Amino acid sequence: MISKSKKGLISLVLAVTILTTFSNFAMTQVKELHIAINKSPWLPAFEKLTKMYEGETGVKMVLHVFPFMGLYEKELAAVTTASKTYDLMNMNEIWGPFFYAGRYLTPLKEIDPEFTVPSHLMQFFWEGYWDDKVHYQAPTGVLYGIHVNGNIHLLQYREDKYKEAGLPTPPETWDDVLEAARKLFDPPNFYGYVIRGARGDPIFYNSMTIRHAYNGYMFRDPLKGDFTITVNDEKNVEAWEMYARNLNEYGPPGVGNIGQTEMMGLLASGRALQAIVVSAAFPHLDDPEFSAVPFKIQFAVPPKGRGGDHSSTVAGWTMVVPRFISDERKKAALDFLKWSITQKPQVEYTKMGGVPVSTTVFQSELMRDPKYRFLKATQDSIPYFSSMPLIPECAQIRDVMGLHLNRALIEEEGVRESLDKTAQEILEIMRGAGYKGVTIAPRS
Amino acid sequence: MRELTHRSITTFLMTLPLVIILVFFSIYPFVSLIKMSFSSFIVGKGYEYVGLKNVWRFIEDQRAWESIGRTFLYVFVSVSGEFVVGLGLALLVKGKFKGVIRTMVIIPMLVAPIAVGIIWRLMYDPVFGIINQILAKIGIQGKNWLADPQIALWSVIIVEIWQWTPFIFLILLAGLESLPKECYEGAKIDGASSWQTFVYFTIPLMSPIIIVALFFRTMECFKAFDKIWILTGGGPSDVTEIISIYIYRVSFRHNLLGYGAFLALIMVGFIVIYNLSYMGFLRRKI
């Protein structure tokens, strides 16, 4: 006969065993991870990276690929309807704050309290963080996401043409770039500099690198909560003159509708000799199938502006975990992110045509391979990473500014006029969104 | 009586799936659209009722009015162009060129609008595009087809006409080939010229078909989006920003989902008014 206490003990052990078994079963239940992602030049490399993870862990990786303009709608619909479709969502920098402030995502620390960002991970201007108190992306904020592609702006220029013309390489300042553009301009065979001037995101994003290099920023000090609008100050005007007037003088026709594809086409055909392009373009510009000038384009830290410094705008895409999925799925999603930033996957990812996010790649053999010469420029650019001020209204601001910049480029508006109108519209957006005391900074 | 009841039940059951589909995919979304139109989307909270705020916003929104004006211009010129070219082609092809040529003429209509946008964007490219290259060969200076604010909208309209003329062509050709031959023979005996035959016989006899063709095309043209988005994204400046593109920008760039819904409702309103007036006109004509 078994005593009552023994029976109780056996029942307890059985219960614990069953619970443990079931909870382990539940933990290993995540057999698939669904990722919403944009169609981009680096997507093939990311696809291969997920296959690598599949091979190592057996977790099936399902990519839901959307064009840039379709991804936001899908993600917004997913989070606002508490959908459980995606385990990970790749999120553009301009949408991030909207989702962070809306609490639609899971802080990574909530999934794993022990998780900290490894020191070898490049810091993309605090994208992925959100501080509710200052209502801004800030290191003091909560971490929501990790970059999976370290895309940044680099100056990409024809080193051979520079050398032929006796110009020093790499160009150190925007005035050097302008001088080279003037010297090398020989239309229709060669265009000295090409601007990505299409309305909206293209011109906004492409011009940000030069504006920041001239110390031209949108707000005075958003990290301290000072959203005084400075977008039309003299530094911005000077940068914008250089971009839309001086450099554009040596550009190809039809610049008002040039997007990333056209810009890369002009560089790859050998017609355009320099431009600010995302580093993710590197495999295409060296691919003989795509490029007439493989290995002739050199990469450099974007030049210094007058009175400013270098500035490399990050092309922020952050991978985030939605709020409404189960804890097991959240954990599985974070496991993938943790794995993806370790050295081996990062090196492989770079070999497959992706742009790494970990500095451990700079210690690898790839640094000696001319195929990956963009890595040196990327490494040198780290101290100069910059980004647009990321607040929930930034998509709206970007659209407004992208319209006026385009108008200035096609000379429908003057340089100063376009920035003044931008400032006025930003003021209306900020006031409409409830920012208190926002004004346009008086011109010095 | 019993048979009648049985038939009613059968009819009800047969139509039920369609009714369910209609409720879920047309009526429910439309009711939601109306609800959203009088709301604002607040981050983290969802939709909140704002009364007539979006109406006042619309009244004061100059860009919305400009884009509506541009939409009407776009629709009017595109559909008119498609009609003139389509009718011309139908008259030219009537009774001849059966088979391959007719099939070739309708190819543009079969291509996805996104692909059409990409193809024409490449053709319009001022540096590499085939159009400027051909012009250069005959000594004409090429244009910045999609980047020049003076001509960008017209360049986009040409693409619309190119893609959808075949639709009008097909309908009109079918109509022309079904017209009674006797009328034409009688007119010929009475000494009517080709022009007189066209004006006094062909057009009146074809008018119901023409109205149907224009009705469908106009309705579709109001909804144009993808091609223009690929070609210009609404630029340069805002010269190709028709209402559908403006709605997209307002909704998904400015995150004003409630106001975007209201603009979509306005667009639906325009199309409904247009449909009703067209149908009335059609009833009087036929």
PDB file of C-alpha atoms in Angstrom, chain B residues 122-238:
ATOM      1  CA  LEU B 122      12.836  53.266 -69.343  1.00  0.00           C
ATOM      2  CA  MET B 123      11.660  54.518 -72.739  1.00  0.00           C
ATOM      3  CA  TYR B 124      11.261  58.061 -71.413  1.00  0.00           C
ATOM      4  CA  ASP B 125      14.711  58.100 -69.768  1.00  0.00           C
ATOM      5  CA  PRO B 126      16.443  61.246 -71.057  1.00  0.00           C
ATOM      6  CA  VAL B 127      19.887  59.619 -71.223  1.00  0.00           C
ATOM      7  CA  PHE B 128      19.260  55.984 -72.180  1.00  0.00           C
ATOM      8  CA  GLY B 129      15.627  56.038 -73.323  1.00  0.00           C
ATOM      9  CA  ILE B 130      14.768  54.918 -76.818  1.00  0.00           C
ATOM     10  CA  ILE B 131      12.506  57.905 -77.466  1.00  0.00           C
ATOM     11  CA  ASN B 132      15.236  60.502 -77.068  1.00  0.00           C
ATOM     12  CA  GLN B 133      17.674  58.286 -78.955  1.00  0.00           C
ATOM     13  CA  ILE B 134      15.327  58.094 -81.944  1.00  0.00           C
ATOM     14  CA  LEU B 135      14.732  61.843 -81.770  1.00  0.00           C
ATOM     15  CA  ALA B 136      18.489  62.423 -81.684  1.00  0.00           C
ATOM     16  CA  LYS B 137      18.917  60.306 -84.834  1.00  0.00           C
ATOM     17  CA  ILE B 138      16.573  62.616 -86.717  1.00  0.00           C
ATOM     18  CA  GLY B 139      18.163  65.710 -85.287  1.00  0.00           C
ATOM     19  CA  ILE B 140      15.564  66.613 -82.687  1.00  0.00           C
ATOM     20  CA  GLN B 141      16.577  67.551 -79.159  1.00  0.00           C
ATOM     21  CA  GLY B 142      15.045  65.072 -76.689  1.00  0.00           C
ATOM     22  CA  LYS B 143      12.941  66.116 -73.719  1.00  0.00           C
ATOM     23  CA  ASN B 144      12.912  65.378 -70.017  1.00  0.00           C
ATOM     24  CA  TRP B 145       9.629  63.597 -70.461  1.00  0.00           C
ATOM     25  CA  LEU B 146       8.935  62.807 -66.842  1.00  0.00           C
ATOM     26  CA  ALA B 147      11.063  65.434 -65.114  1.00  0.00           C
ATOM     27  CA  ASP B 148       9.865  68.564 -66.886  1.00  0.00           C
ATOM     28  CA  PRO B 149       6.824  69.952 -65.034  1.00  0.00           C
ATOM     29  CA  GLN B 150       5.475  71.388 -68.275  1.00  0.00           C
ATOM     30  CA  ILE B 151       5.155  68.030 -69.996  1.00  0.00           C
ATOM     31  CA  ALA B 152       5.202  65.310 -67.321  1.00  0.00           C
ATOM     32  CA  LEU B 153       1.403  65.017 -67.054  1.00  0.00           C
ATOM     33  CA  TRP B 154       1.096  64.751 -70.831  1.00  0.00           C
ATOM     34  CA  SER B 155       3.776  62.070 -70.902  1.00  0.00           C
ATOM     35  CA  VAL B 156       1.800  60.079 -68.344  1.00  0.00           C
ATOM     36  CA  ILE B 157      -1.423  60.570 -70.329  1.00  0.00           C
ATOM     37  CA  ILE B 158       0.289  59.193 -73.454  1.00  0.00           C
ATOM     38  CA  VAL B 159       1.055  55.995 -71.528  1.00  0.00           C
ATOM     39  CA  GLU B 160      -2.551  55.726 -70.372  1.00  0.00           C
ATOM     40  CA  ILE B 161      -3.772  56.184 -73.952  1.00  0.00           C
ATOM     41  CA  TRP B 162      -1.250  53.650 -75.233  1.00  0.00           C
ATOM     42  CA  GLN B 163      -2.357  51.024 -72.767  1.00  0.00           C
ATOM     43  CA  TRP B 164      -6.130  51.400 -72.938  1.00  0.00           C
ATOM     44  CA  THR B 165      -6.842  52.390 -76.547  1.00  0.00           C
ATOM     45  CA  PRO B 166      -7.015  48.662 -77.432  1.00  0.00           C
ATOM     46  CA  PHE B 167      -9.959  48.253 -75.049  1.00  0.00           C
ATOM     47  CA  ILE B 168     -12.000  50.897 -76.885  1.00  0.00           C
ATOM     48  CA  PHE B 169     -10.718  49.583 -80.198  1.00  0.00           C
ATOM     49  CA  LEU B 170     -11.972  46.063 -79.442  1.00  0.00           C
ATOM     50  CA  ILE B 171     -15.433  47.158 -78.361  1.00  0.00           C
ATOM     51  CA  LEU B 172     -15.862  49.600 -81.254  1.00  0.00           C
ATOM     52  CA  LEU B 173     -14.563  47.093 -83.789  1.00  0.00           C
ATOM     53  CA  ALA B 174     -17.087  44.504 -82.606  1.00  0.00           C
ATOM     54  CA  GLY B 175     -19.795  47.157 -82.885  1.00  0.00           C
ATOM     55  CA  LEU B 176     -18.731  48.302 -86.340  1.00  0.00           C
ATOM     56  CA  GLU B 177     -18.644  44.767 -87.680  1.00  0.00           C
ATOM     57  CA  SER B 178     -22.148  44.091 -86.393  1.00  0.00           C
ATOM     58  CA  LEU B 179     -23.749  47.130 -88.066  1.00  0.00           C
ATOM     59  CA  PRO B 180     -26.368  46.256 -90.756  1.00  0.00           C
ATOM     60  CA  LYS B 181     -24.812  46.384 -94.235  1.00  0.00           C
ATOM     61  CA  GLU B 182     -28.140  47.393 -95.855  1.00  0.00           C
ATOM     62  CA  CYS B 183     -28.007  50.925 -94.460  1.00  0.00           C
ATOM     63  CA  TYR B 184     -24.586  51.494 -96.002  1.00  0.00           C
ATOM     64  CA  GLU B 185     -25.682  50.047 -99.341  1.00  0.00           C
ATOM     65  CA  GLY B 186     -28.760  52.324 -99.338  1.00  0.00           C
ATOM     66  CA  ALA B 187     -26.638  55.354 -98.482  1.00  0.00           C
ATOM     67  CA  LYS B 188     -24.186  54.515-101.252  1.00  0.00           C
ATOM     68  CA  ILE B 189     -27.042  54.259-103.813  1.00  0.00           C
ATOM     69  CA  ASP B 190     -28.353  57.636-102.609  1.00  0.00           C
ATOM     70  CA  GLY B 191     -24.895  59.111-103.244  1.00  0.00           C
ATOM     71  CA  ALA B 192     -23.807  59.771 -99.635  1.00  0.00           C
ATOM     72  CA  SER B 193     -20.093  60.507 -99.202  1.00  0.00           C
ATOM     73  CA  SER B 194     -17.946  58.474 -96.788  1.00  0.00           C
ATOM     74  CA  TRP B 195     -17.972  61.351 -94.291  1.00  0.00           C
ATOM     75  CA  GLN B 196     -21.775  61.681 -94.499  1.00  0.00           C
ATOM     76  CA  THR B 197     -22.147  57.918 -94.010  1.00  0.00           C
ATOM     77  CA  PHE B 198     -19.867  58.113 -90.995  1.00  0.00           C
ATOM     78  CA  VAL B 199     -21.651  61.075 -89.414  1.00  0.00           C
ATOM     79  CA  TYR B 200     -25.260  60.139 -90.206  1.00  0.00           C
ATOM     80  CA  PHE B 201     -25.120  56.348 -90.009  1.00  0.00           C
ATOM     81  CA  THR B 202     -22.078  55.003 -88.221  1.00  0.00           C
ATOM     82  CA  ILE B 203     -22.034  57.369 -85.241  1.00  0.00           C
ATOM     83  CA  PRO B 204     -25.787  57.223 -84.436  1.00  0.00           C
ATOM     84  CA  LEU B 205     -25.888  53.446 -84.832  1.00  0.00           C
ATOM     85  CA  MET B 206     -22.746  53.036 -82.754  1.00  0.00           C
ATOM     86  CA  SER B 207     -23.700  55.480 -80.007  1.00  0.00           C
ATOM     87  CA  PRO B 208     -24.917  52.894 -77.443  1.00  0.00           C
ATOM     88  CA  ILE B 209     -21.674  50.945 -77.910  1.00  0.00           C
ATOM     89  CA  ILE B 210     -19.573  54.101 -77.727  1.00  0.00           C
ATOM     90  CA  ILE B 211     -21.318  55.127 -74.518  1.00  0.00           C
ATOM     91  CA  VAL B 212     -20.679  51.741 -72.917  1.00  0.00           C
ATOM     92  CA  ALA B 213     -16.998  51.813 -73.930  1.00  0.00           C
ATOM     93  CA  LEU B 214     -16.508  55.345 -72.611  1.00  0.00           C
ATOM     94  CA  PHE B 215     -18.427  54.505 -69.441  1.00  0.00           C
ATOM     95  CA  PHE B 216     -16.104  51.642 -68.544  1.00  0.00           C
ATOM     96  CA  ARG B 217     -12.949  53.497 -69.454  1.00  0.00           C
ATOM     97  CA  THR B 218     -13.860  56.646 -67.564  1.00  0.00           C
ATOM     98  CA  MET B 219     -14.640  54.687 -64.439  1.00  0.00           C
ATOM     99  CA  GLU B 220     -11.358  52.800 -64.639  1.00  0.00           C
ATOM    100  CA  CYS B 221      -9.383  55.925 -65.434  1.00  0.00           C
ATOM    101  CA  PHE B 222     -10.565  57.639 -62.232  1.00  0.00           C
ATOM    102  CA  LYS B 223      -8.891  54.834 -60.310  1.00  0.00           C
ATOM    103  CA  ALA B 224      -5.488  55.100 -62.029  1.00  0.00           C
ATOM    104  CA  PHE B 225      -2.613  54.768 -59.575  1.00  0.00           C
ATOM    105  CA  ASP B 226       0.063  52.133 -60.128  1.00  0.00           C
ATOM    106  CA  LYS B 227       1.328  53.291 -63.500  1.00  0.00           C
ATOM    107  CA  ILE B 228       1.645  56.904 -62.433  1.00  0.00           C
ATOM    108  CA  TRP B 229       3.264  55.922 -59.162  1.00  0.00           C
ATOM    109  CA  ILE B 230       5.959  53.990 -61.024  1.00  0.00           C
ATOM    110  CA  LEU B 231       6.417  56.658 -63.687  1.00  0.00           C
ATOM    111  CA  THR B 232       6.657  59.753 -61.516  1.00  0.00           C
ATOM    112  CA  GLY B 233       5.399  59.100 -57.967  1.00  0.00           C
ATOM    113  CA  GLY B 234       3.183  62.134 -58.470  1.00  0.00           C
ATOM    114  CA  GLY B 235       6.136  64.414 -59.341  1.00  0.00           C
ATOM    115  CA  PRO B 236       7.969  66.369 -60.434  1.00  0.00           C
ATOM    116  CA  SER B 237       6.621  68.801 -57.867  1.00  0.00           C
ATOM    117  CA  ASP B 238       2.971  67.684 -57.803  1.00  0.00           C
TER     118      ASP B 238
END
